[in-house]
Amino acid sequence: MEERRRATYKVNRDVLDEGDLDEMGEKSDTKPSLCDKIKDSVSCTGPRVKNCMLGTFPVAKWLPRYAFREDALGDLVSGISVGIMQLPQGMAYALLASVPPVFGLYSSFYPVLIYFIFGTSKHISIGTYAVMSVMIGGVVDRLAPDSNFEIWDNVTNSSIIDSVSRDQERVRIAVVVTFVSGLFQILLGLVQFGFVVTYLSEPLVRGYTTGAAVHVIVSQLKYVFGIHPKRYSGPISLIYTVLEICYLLPQTNIGTLVVSIVSIVTLILAKELNAYLSKKLPVPLPMELFAVIIATVISWQVNLEKRYGVDVVGDIPSGLQPPALPAMSLFGQVVGDAFALAVVGYGIAISLGRIFALKYGYKVDSNQELIALGLSNSIGGIFQCFAISCSMSRSLVQESTGGKTQVAGAVSAVVILFITLWIGSLFEDLPKAVLAAIIFVNLHGMMKQFLDIPALWKSNKIDMLVWVATFILTVLLNPDLGLAAAIAFSMLTVIFRTQLPKYSLLGQVADTDIYKPVEDYDKAKQVPGILIFRSSATLYFANAEMYQEALGEKSGMDITKILSIKKKLAAKRKRHEKKLAKKVKKELKKNKQEEPNSEHQKGIAIIDVDNDPDLSLPRAIILDLSPVNFLDTVGVKTIKSIRRDYGEIDIEVILACCQSGVVESLQAGGFFSSNVTKSCLFYSIHDAVLYCQSAKTKNQNLSKGSYHFQ
């Protein structure tokens, strides 16, 4: 391999401090006032109104430019494929949300059309999603448990559940929490709060979705075994549910279990076949749809419900629900859950949207995505939908089958509309165990995320800790509280990393103006008489004390002890001088002389301060502040204290590589004075080193030199 040709450069300039740079660069101190900023933000011009309208309604920007010949066929095929997937997934995820399956079809129609108008991602498939559904199911089961709808049956002399009233109440709760979560998303989008997704790191999101997948699996076990466990809510409810299911296993319905096993095995084999034939087929085979159709036909012909007690979907009304405002009386009970839904749904959608945007070279507006999802949820809530986000499996199908714009989503909504209006009732005999099997198989990708643990262990152990902690917290505390606890834990890891940074002494790499940690680079040598100190984190109240301690440890100087000894020596000298003065005064009185003569003066011992430099101490300390992006008042006081304390033992403290915000913080914090100017702040470490080396002796004033390096 040909050796890379190295470029060279020459530098010949004066050593520059911050004051010199301000003068040379003609730094402007004028900043726009708050009134000017407000006036500029609310000013209304033609181009600004146009951009605002196109930003709010992205469809008006891209639809007139739609390339019909290039994109229409791909969007049509992709939309039909995704719509077919939406049918079984929508019905299955409705069970997760503890509402009748038909409401999953509604949630696959209205929100998709709303996102078509307001969304900015061309490839994500909006609709029902397992994690969102299980979070809604947790809220619904908490506020409307089965025990609230028990009625006495005079025929069987036992209590039964009024399923009609229960389902109506659960739909009402699901609609309310969806509507409120949409309002949260709209509000966050309007205040430009799209950056909130930055607090959801990839390890956190993947650990959270894996933990939520465990909740999904446990919630569907009752349909697999045909049992009816009690529903628990609150922390560690998952553990109680698992114990309850284990207790009820002897009551397993054999017919339901057989249907579940056959469905799961068949779907797994079908998925593998689909993957094997993916290169030979233009579009993937809709195996889930085939499973739903075949299972419905078999159930209808064999009459599984009556002969074997297999639970089926039941009544699926044709047509759409009329719009209705959610029950405002429930808002206060679902506010916390709604906010969690808003953040999780947005985090998943924007993460996947950015992946596709990066791949295909377009931009996704994070704030507009918040508004689009919020409108999809809030308007969807009015039309009896439950909260939605994007599905990775459907999005990958939409992309792989040729979908290039949001038109594919609109086509899938038309497919769902056709099914809902005319053929939905044909699936009334579909066993719920088949829907549970579809959910299990679709979670296969989430279960693969456990492989993140060994990969993160090798790359970043802190990220692995975040993943594992998020997973455990989500499993134990449920998805709503688990998310809040996981975000808090993730933030704590950031705080701990700033509290425990790496402190280094820098040395000069031979024949360069580059300075690197001496413990990492063998060729980096410390500059004689100069100590260059750097912390890998910013300097603020949480690590200010440790910064001072690390400086003392790295320099080998206990500044507190040195100052204490110096003060004691000064006090001792003062006492000794007073004692000598008294002695001289007595001798003067004894000899009755007004002034001491030269002979007596020669006999008096005088203590002189040793002004010779201590060669074991450095002449100067350079603090490299390049990693420091802000300083609080404690940080400013810390630097002032360091400069004062080391200055008392004649060690000059100099700051290098200060960012403009740091300089402003120093100025606002009272660091500068008539004695301390910007001449102690330097543009680079090398400038500071040359400045220090220009001093001939410790007692001479440091004078500026020139910077010549080739």
PDB file of C-alpha atoms in Angstrom, residues 310-542:
ATOM      1  CA  VAL A 310     -61.553 -21.838  22.051  1.00  0.00           C
ATOM      2  CA  ASP A 311     -61.937 -18.062  22.476  1.00  0.00           C
ATOM      3  CA  VAL A 312     -62.649 -16.247  19.210  1.00  0.00           C
ATOM      4  CA  VAL A 313     -62.671 -12.588  18.220  1.00  0.00           C
ATOM      5  CA  GLY A 314     -66.460 -12.296  18.292  1.00  0.00           C
ATOM      6  CA  ASP A 315     -68.604  -9.510  16.932  1.00  0.00           C
ATOM      7  CA  ILE A 316     -66.895  -7.150  14.466  1.00  0.00           C
ATOM      8  CA  PRO A 317     -69.295  -4.361  13.483  1.00  0.00           C
ATOM      9  CA  SER A 318     -69.105  -3.115   9.914  1.00  0.00           C
ATOM     10  CA  GLY A 319     -68.524   0.554   9.233  1.00  0.00           C
ATOM     11  CA  LEU A 320     -66.739   3.286  11.175  1.00  0.00           C
ATOM     12  CA  GLN A 321     -67.415   4.788  14.574  1.00  0.00           C
ATOM     13  CA  PRO A 322     -68.913   8.308  14.707  1.00  0.00           C
ATOM     14  CA  PRO A 323     -66.647  10.976  16.200  1.00  0.00           C
ATOM     15  CA  ALA A 324     -67.071  11.720  19.894  1.00  0.00           C
ATOM     16  CA  LEU A 325     -65.152  13.875  22.359  1.00  0.00           C
ATOM     17  CA  PRO A 326     -63.223  11.907  25.016  1.00  0.00           C
ATOM     18  CA  ALA A 327     -64.446  11.899  28.612  1.00  0.00           C
ATOM     19  CA  MET A 328     -62.753  14.902  30.220  1.00  0.00           C
ATOM     20  CA  SER A 329     -63.440  13.530  33.697  1.00  0.00           C
ATOM     21  CA  LEU A 330     -60.706  10.930  33.162  1.00  0.00           C
ATOM     22  CA  PHE A 331     -57.975  13.366  32.101  1.00  0.00           C
ATOM     23  CA  GLY A 332     -56.489  13.711  35.563  1.00  0.00           C
ATOM     24  CA  GLN A 333     -56.147   9.951  35.998  1.00  0.00           C
ATOM     25  CA  VAL A 334     -54.167   9.377  32.794  1.00  0.00           C
ATOM     26  CA  VAL A 335     -51.899  12.448  32.559  1.00  0.00           C
ATOM     27  CA  GLY A 336     -48.730  10.625  33.600  1.00  0.00           C
ATOM     28  CA  ASP A 337     -49.420   7.629  31.376  1.00  0.00           C
ATOM     29  CA  ALA A 338     -50.267   9.906  28.447  1.00  0.00           C
ATOM     30  CA  PHE A 339     -46.971  11.780  28.748  1.00  0.00           C
ATOM     31  CA  ALA A 340     -45.042   8.498  28.795  1.00  0.00           C
ATOM     32  CA  LEU A 341     -46.936   7.367  25.688  1.00  0.00           C
ATOM     33  CA  ALA A 342     -46.177  10.670  23.964  1.00  0.00           C
ATOM     34  CA  VAL A 343     -42.434  10.418  24.617  1.00  0.00           C
ATOM     35  CA  VAL A 344     -42.113   6.711  23.784  1.00  0.00           C
ATOM     36  CA  GLY A 345     -44.185   6.930  20.605  1.00  0.00           C
ATOM     37  CA  TYR A 346     -42.249   9.935  19.381  1.00  0.00           C
ATOM     38  CA  GLY A 347     -38.871   8.447  20.312  1.00  0.00           C
ATOM     39  CA  ILE A 348     -39.513   5.249  18.360  1.00  0.00           C
ATOM     40  CA  ALA A 349     -40.918   7.069  15.315  1.00  0.00           C
ATOM     41  CA  ILE A 350     -38.178   9.708  15.058  1.00  0.00           C
ATOM     42  CA  SER A 351     -35.400   7.142  15.603  1.00  0.00           C
ATOM     43  CA  LEU A 352     -36.609   4.969  12.739  1.00  0.00           C
ATOM     44  CA  GLY A 353     -37.464   7.993  10.610  1.00  0.00           C
ATOM     45  CA  ARG A 354     -33.935   9.356  10.907  1.00  0.00           C
ATOM     46  CA  ILE A 355     -32.464   6.019   9.885  1.00  0.00           C
ATOM     47  CA  PHE A 356     -34.440   6.041   6.624  1.00  0.00           C
ATOM     48  CA  ALA A 357     -33.804   9.772   6.075  1.00  0.00           C
ATOM     49  CA  LEU A 358     -30.050   9.242   6.383  1.00  0.00           C
ATOM     50  CA  LYS A 359     -30.206   6.276   4.039  1.00  0.00           C
ATOM     51  CA  TYR A 360     -32.155   8.060   1.293  1.00  0.00           C
ATOM     52  CA  GLY A 361     -30.810  11.577   1.714  1.00  0.00           C
ATOM     53  CA  TYR A 362     -33.712  13.679   2.955  1.00  0.00           C
ATOM     54  CA  LYS A 363     -34.486  15.512   6.190  1.00  0.00           C
ATOM     55  CA  VAL A 364     -36.991  14.637   8.898  1.00  0.00           C
ATOM     56  CA  ASP A 365     -38.211  17.630  10.913  1.00  0.00           C
ATOM     57  CA  SER A 366     -38.262  16.464  14.544  1.00  0.00           C
ATOM     58  CA  ASN A 367     -40.662  19.177  15.727  1.00  0.00           C
ATOM     59  CA  GLN A 368     -43.039  18.629  12.810  1.00  0.00           C
ATOM     60  CA  GLU A 369     -42.979  14.891  13.530  1.00  0.00           C
ATOM     61  CA  LEU A 370     -44.153  15.653  17.052  1.00  0.00           C
ATOM     62  CA  ILE A 371     -47.037  17.693  15.681  1.00  0.00           C
ATOM     63  CA  ALA A 372     -47.897  15.038  13.081  1.00  0.00           C
ATOM     64  CA  LEU A 373     -47.977  12.246  15.645  1.00  0.00           C
ATOM     65  CA  GLY A 374     -49.892  14.457  18.064  1.00  0.00           C
ATOM     66  CA  LEU A 375     -52.566  15.238  15.487  1.00  0.00           C
ATOM     67  CA  SER A 376     -52.732  11.550  14.524  1.00  0.00           C
ATOM     68  CA  ASN A 377     -53.337  10.582  18.146  1.00  0.00           C
ATOM     69  CA  SER A 378     -55.635  13.435  19.159  1.00  0.00           C
ATOM     70  CA  ILE A 379     -57.834  13.282  16.051  1.00  0.00           C
ATOM     71  CA  GLY A 380     -57.640   9.481  16.141  1.00  0.00           C
ATOM     72  CA  GLY A 381     -58.843   9.577  19.752  1.00  0.00           C
ATOM     73  CA  ILE A 382     -61.949  11.458  18.646  1.00  0.00           C
ATOM     74  CA  PHE A 383     -62.626   8.618  16.180  1.00  0.00           C
ATOM     75  CA  GLN A 384     -62.169   5.846  18.800  1.00  0.00           C
ATOM     76  CA  CYS A 385     -58.539   4.947  18.021  1.00  0.00           C
ATOM     77  CA  PHE A 386     -55.795   4.073  20.509  1.00  0.00           C
ATOM     78  CA  ALA A 387     -52.247   5.480  20.519  1.00  0.00           C
ATOM     79  CA  ILE A 388     -50.030   4.724  17.542  1.00  0.00           C
ATOM     80  CA  SER A 389     -46.410   4.951  16.510  1.00  0.00           C
ATOM     81  CA  CYS A 390     -44.407   3.337  13.726  1.00  0.00           C
ATOM     82  CA  SER A 391     -43.730  -0.382  13.364  1.00  0.00           C
ATOM     83  CA  MET A 392     -40.269  -1.497  12.330  1.00  0.00           C
ATOM     84  CA  SER A 393     -41.521  -4.677  10.613  1.00  0.00           C
ATOM     85  CA  ARG A 394     -44.122  -2.818   8.528  1.00  0.00           C
ATOM     86  CA  SER A 395     -41.683   0.009   7.759  1.00  0.00           C
ATOM     87  CA  LEU A 396     -39.128  -2.476   6.433  1.00  0.00           C
ATOM     88  CA  VAL A 397     -41.808  -4.103   4.278  1.00  0.00           C
ATOM     89  CA  GLN A 398     -42.917  -0.685   3.012  1.00  0.00           C
ATOM     90  CA  GLU A 399     -39.336   0.116   2.025  1.00  0.00           C
ATOM     91  CA  SER A 400     -38.452  -3.276   0.543  1.00  0.00           C
ATOM     92  CA  THR A 401     -41.591  -3.446  -1.624  1.00  0.00           C
ATOM     93  CA  GLY A 402     -40.804  -0.160  -3.363  1.00  0.00           C
ATOM     94  CA  GLY A 403     -42.486   2.485  -1.201  1.00  0.00           C
ATOM     95  CA  LYS A 404     -40.890   5.870  -1.813  1.00  0.00           C
ATOM     96  CA  THR A 405     -43.328   8.447  -0.399  1.00  0.00           C
ATOM     97  CA  GLN A 406     -46.170   8.883   2.090  1.00  0.00           C
ATOM     98  CA  VAL A 407     -48.576   7.828  -0.652  1.00  0.00           C
ATOM     99  CA  ALA A 408     -47.836   4.215   0.310  1.00  0.00           C
ATOM    100  CA  GLY A 409     -49.282   4.911   3.765  1.00  0.00           C
ATOM    101  CA  ALA A 410     -52.412   6.432   2.252  1.00  0.00           C
ATOM    102  CA  VAL A 411     -52.892   3.338   0.055  1.00  0.00           C
ATOM    103  CA  SER A 412     -52.580   1.072   3.117  1.00  0.00           C
ATOM    104  CA  ALA A 413     -55.265   3.170   4.846  1.00  0.00           C
ATOM    105  CA  VAL A 414     -57.583   2.635   1.858  1.00  0.00           C
ATOM    106  CA  VAL A 415     -57.014  -1.132   2.140  1.00  0.00           C
ATOM    107  CA  ILE A 416     -57.947  -1.043   5.844  1.00  0.00           C
ATOM    108  CA  LEU A 417     -61.026   1.069   5.027  1.00  0.00           C
ATOM    109  CA  PHE A 418     -62.179  -1.536   2.513  1.00  0.00           C
ATOM    110  CA  ILE A 419     -61.697  -4.329   5.043  1.00  0.00           C
ATOM    111  CA  THR A 420     -63.474  -2.406   7.802  1.00  0.00           C
ATOM    112  CA  LEU A 421     -66.487  -1.482   5.694  1.00  0.00           C
ATOM    113  CA  TRP A 422     -67.164  -4.710   3.847  1.00  0.00           C
ATOM    114  CA  ILE A 423     -65.244  -7.798   4.945  1.00  0.00           C
ATOM    115  CA  GLY A 424     -64.384  -7.244   8.610  1.00  0.00           C
ATOM    116  CA  SER A 425     -67.305  -9.331   9.856  1.00  0.00           C
ATOM    117  CA  LEU A 426     -65.893 -12.401   8.070  1.00  0.00           C
ATOM    118  CA  PHE A 427     -63.192 -12.674  10.755  1.00  0.00           C
ATOM    119  CA  GLU A 428     -65.554 -13.061  13.728  1.00  0.00           C
ATOM    120  CA  ASP A 429     -64.623 -16.764  14.102  1.00  0.00           C
ATOM    121  CA  LEU A 430     -60.879 -16.067  14.196  1.00  0.00           C
ATOM    122  CA  PRO A 431     -59.329 -17.658  17.349  1.00  0.00           C
ATOM    123  CA  LYS A 432     -57.605 -15.152  19.627  1.00  0.00           C
ATOM    124  CA  ALA A 433     -54.798 -17.690  20.022  1.00  0.00           C
ATOM    125  CA  VAL A 434     -53.847 -17.063  16.377  1.00  0.00           C
ATOM    126  CA  LEU A 435     -53.552 -13.325  17.040  1.00  0.00           C
ATOM    127  CA  ALA A 436     -51.377 -14.086  20.064  1.00  0.00           C
ATOM    128  CA  ALA A 437     -49.201 -16.309  17.859  1.00  0.00           C
ATOM    129  CA  ILE A 438     -48.814 -13.455  15.362  1.00  0.00           C
ATOM    130  CA  ILE A 439     -47.654 -11.184  18.193  1.00  0.00           C
ATOM    131  CA  PHE A 440     -45.139 -13.772  19.448  1.00  0.00           C
ATOM    132  CA  VAL A 441     -43.607 -14.245  16.020  1.00  0.00           C
ATOM    133  CA  ASN A 442     -43.437 -10.491  15.359  1.00  0.00           C
ATOM    134  CA  LEU A 443     -41.515 -10.052  18.624  1.00  0.00           C
ATOM    135  CA  HIS A 444     -38.735 -12.250  17.300  1.00  0.00           C
ATOM    136  CA  GLY A 445     -36.771  -9.168  16.205  1.00  0.00           C
ATOM    137  CA  MET A 446     -37.065  -7.543  19.621  1.00  0.00           C
ATOM    138  CA  MET A 447     -35.828 -10.680  21.340  1.00  0.00           C
ATOM    139  CA  LYS A 448     -32.713 -10.554  19.177  1.00  0.00           C
ATOM    140  CA  GLN A 449     -31.855  -7.300  20.916  1.00  0.00           C
ATOM    141  CA  PHE A 450     -30.481  -9.362  23.821  1.00  0.00           C
ATOM    142  CA  LEU A 451     -27.436  -9.778  21.569  1.00  0.00           C
ATOM    143  CA  ASP A 452     -26.733  -6.092  22.233  1.00  0.00           C
ATOM    144  CA  ILE A 453     -25.391  -6.998  25.672  1.00  0.00           C
ATOM    145  CA  PRO A 454     -22.170  -8.795  24.600  1.00  0.00           C
ATOM    146  CA  ALA A 455     -21.623  -6.247  21.810  1.00  0.00           C
ATOM    147  CA  LEU A 456     -21.947  -3.305  24.207  1.00  0.00           C
ATOM    148  CA  TRP A 457     -19.723  -5.062  26.759  1.00  0.00           C
ATOM    149  CA  LYS A 458     -16.915  -4.951  24.194  1.00  0.00           C
ATOM    150  CA  SER A 459     -17.560  -1.418  22.944  1.00  0.00           C
ATOM    151  CA  ASN A 460     -18.893   0.606  25.893  1.00  0.00           C
ATOM    152  CA  LYS A 461     -19.627  -0.851  29.321  1.00  0.00           C
ATOM    153  CA  ILE A 462     -21.572   2.237  30.446  1.00  0.00           C
ATOM    154  CA  ASP A 463     -23.982   1.829  27.529  1.00  0.00           C
ATOM    155  CA  MET A 464     -24.324  -1.851  28.397  1.00  0.00           C
ATOM    156  CA  LEU A 465     -25.168  -0.875  31.968  1.00  0.00           C
ATOM    157  CA  VAL A 466     -27.828   1.548  30.680  1.00  0.00           C
ATOM    158  CA  TRP A 467     -29.308  -1.211  28.475  1.00  0.00           C
ATOM    159  CA  VAL A 468     -29.464  -3.774  31.281  1.00  0.00           C
ATOM    160  CA  ALA A 469     -30.757  -1.294  33.874  1.00  0.00           C
ATOM    161  CA  THR A 470     -33.443  -0.058  31.474  1.00  0.00           C
ATOM    162  CA  PHE A 471     -34.542  -3.606  30.740  1.00  0.00           C
ATOM    163  CA  ILE A 472     -34.748  -4.554  34.420  1.00  0.00           C
ATOM    164  CA  LEU A 473     -36.535  -1.338  35.411  1.00  0.00           C
ATOM    165  CA  THR A 474     -39.043  -1.741  32.575  1.00  0.00           C
ATOM    166  CA  VAL A 475     -39.772  -5.353  33.500  1.00  0.00           C
ATOM    167  CA  LEU A 476     -40.157  -4.658  37.209  1.00  0.00           C
ATOM    168  CA  LEU A 477     -41.807  -1.217  37.204  1.00  0.00           C
ATOM    169  CA  ASN A 478     -43.973  -1.581  34.069  1.00  0.00           C
ATOM    170  CA  PRO A 479     -43.383   0.427  30.879  1.00  0.00           C
ATOM    171  CA  ASP A 480     -44.627   3.790  32.220  1.00  0.00           C
ATOM    172  CA  LEU A 481     -42.643   4.033  35.458  1.00  0.00           C
ATOM    173  CA  GLY A 482     -39.841   2.012  33.908  1.00  0.00           C
ATOM    174  CA  LEU A 483     -39.277   4.655  31.241  1.00  0.00           C
ATOM    175  CA  ALA A 484     -39.030   7.483  33.783  1.00  0.00           C
ATOM    176  CA  ALA A 485     -36.658   5.460  35.964  1.00  0.00           C
ATOM    177  CA  ALA A 486     -34.542   4.495  32.944  1.00  0.00           C
ATOM    178  CA  ILE A 487     -34.186   8.116  31.798  1.00  0.00           C
ATOM    179  CA  ALA A 488     -33.215   9.135  35.346  1.00  0.00           C
ATOM    180  CA  PHE A 489     -30.631   6.344  35.490  1.00  0.00           C
ATOM    181  CA  SER A 490     -29.233   7.309  32.084  1.00  0.00           C
ATOM    182  CA  MET A 491     -28.878  10.924  33.202  1.00  0.00           C
ATOM    183  CA  LEU A 492     -27.122   9.786  36.374  1.00  0.00           C
ATOM    184  CA  THR A 493     -24.523   7.936  34.302  1.00  0.00           C
ATOM    185  CA  VAL A 494     -23.807  11.196  32.472  1.00  0.00           C
ATOM    186  CA  ILE A 495     -23.483  13.070  35.764  1.00  0.00           C
ATOM    187  CA  PHE A 496     -21.210  10.402  37.225  1.00  0.00           C
ATOM    188  CA  ARG A 497     -19.017  10.522  34.140  1.00  0.00           C
ATOM    189  CA  THR A 498     -18.602  14.287  34.531  1.00  0.00           C
ATOM    190  CA  GLN A 499     -17.907  13.805  38.236  1.00  0.00           C
ATOM    191  CA  LEU A 500     -15.280  11.167  37.543  1.00  0.00           C
ATOM    192  CA  PRO A 501     -13.410  12.432  34.478  1.00  0.00           C
ATOM    193  CA  LYS A 502      -9.892  11.530  33.447  1.00  0.00           C
ATOM    194  CA  TYR A 503      -7.268  13.975  34.670  1.00  0.00           C
ATOM    195  CA  SER A 504      -4.023  14.151  32.697  1.00  0.00           C
ATOM    196  CA  LEU A 505      -0.679  15.894  32.589  1.00  0.00           C
ATOM    197  CA  LEU A 506       0.158  16.892  29.041  1.00  0.00           C
ATOM    198  CA  GLY A 507       3.528  16.707  27.377  1.00  0.00           C
ATOM    199  CA  GLN A 508       4.851  18.024  24.086  1.00  0.00           C
ATOM    200  CA  VAL A 509       5.220  15.569  21.235  1.00  0.00           C
ATOM    201  CA  ALA A 510       8.756  16.043  19.954  1.00  0.00           C
ATOM    202  CA  ASP A 511       9.225  18.677  17.205  1.00  0.00           C
ATOM    203  CA  THR A 512       5.544  19.604  17.153  1.00  0.00           C
ATOM    204  CA  ASP A 513       3.180  22.098  18.768  1.00  0.00           C
ATOM    205  CA  ILE A 514       0.935  19.210  19.857  1.00  0.00           C
ATOM    206  CA  TYR A 515       0.422  18.255  23.497  1.00  0.00           C
ATOM    207  CA  LYS A 516      -0.834  14.829  24.563  1.00  0.00           C
ATOM    208  CA  PRO A 517      -1.249  12.971  27.903  1.00  0.00           C
ATOM    209  CA  VAL A 518       2.137  11.700  29.003  1.00  0.00           C
ATOM    210  CA  GLU A 519       0.639   8.459  30.342  1.00  0.00           C
ATOM    211  CA  ASP A 520      -0.790   7.616  26.910  1.00  0.00           C
ATOM    212  CA  TYR A 521       2.029   8.743  24.629  1.00  0.00           C
ATOM    213  CA  ASP A 522       5.610   7.634  25.219  1.00  0.00           C
ATOM    214  CA  LYS A 523       6.984  10.387  22.983  1.00  0.00           C
ATOM    215  CA  ALA A 524       5.095  13.117  24.834  1.00  0.00           C
ATOM    216  CA  LYS A 525       7.499  14.753  27.307  1.00  0.00           C
ATOM    217  CA  GLN A 526       6.675  17.325  29.968  1.00  0.00           C
ATOM    218  CA  VAL A 527       8.047  20.803  29.352  1.00  0.00           C
ATOM    219  CA  PRO A 528      10.676  21.535  32.044  1.00  0.00           C
ATOM    220  CA  GLY A 529       9.380  23.890  34.717  1.00  0.00           C
ATOM    221  CA  ILE A 530       5.856  23.965  33.270  1.00  0.00           C
ATOM    222  CA  LEU A 531       2.918  21.800  34.360  1.00  0.00           C
ATOM    223  CA  ILE A 532       0.091  21.387  31.817  1.00  0.00           C
ATOM    224  CA  PHE A 533      -3.106  19.993  33.376  1.00  0.00           C
ATOM    225  CA  ARG A 534      -6.331  18.904  31.681  1.00  0.00           C
ATOM    226  CA  SER A 535      -9.644  17.362  32.729  1.00  0.00           C
ATOM    227  CA  SER A 536     -11.728  15.379  30.235  1.00  0.00           C
ATOM    228  CA  ALA A 537     -14.996  16.943  31.451  1.00  0.00           C
ATOM    229  CA  THR A 538     -16.403  20.400  31.974  1.00  0.00           C
ATOM    230  CA  LEU A 539     -15.873  22.196  35.278  1.00  0.00           C
ATOM    231  CA  TYR A 540     -18.937  22.832  37.419  1.00  0.00           C
ATOM    232  CA  PHE A 541     -20.193  22.485  40.983  1.00  0.00           C
ATOM    233  CA  ALA A 542     -20.357  18.670  40.946  1.00  0.00           C
TER     234      ALA A 542
END
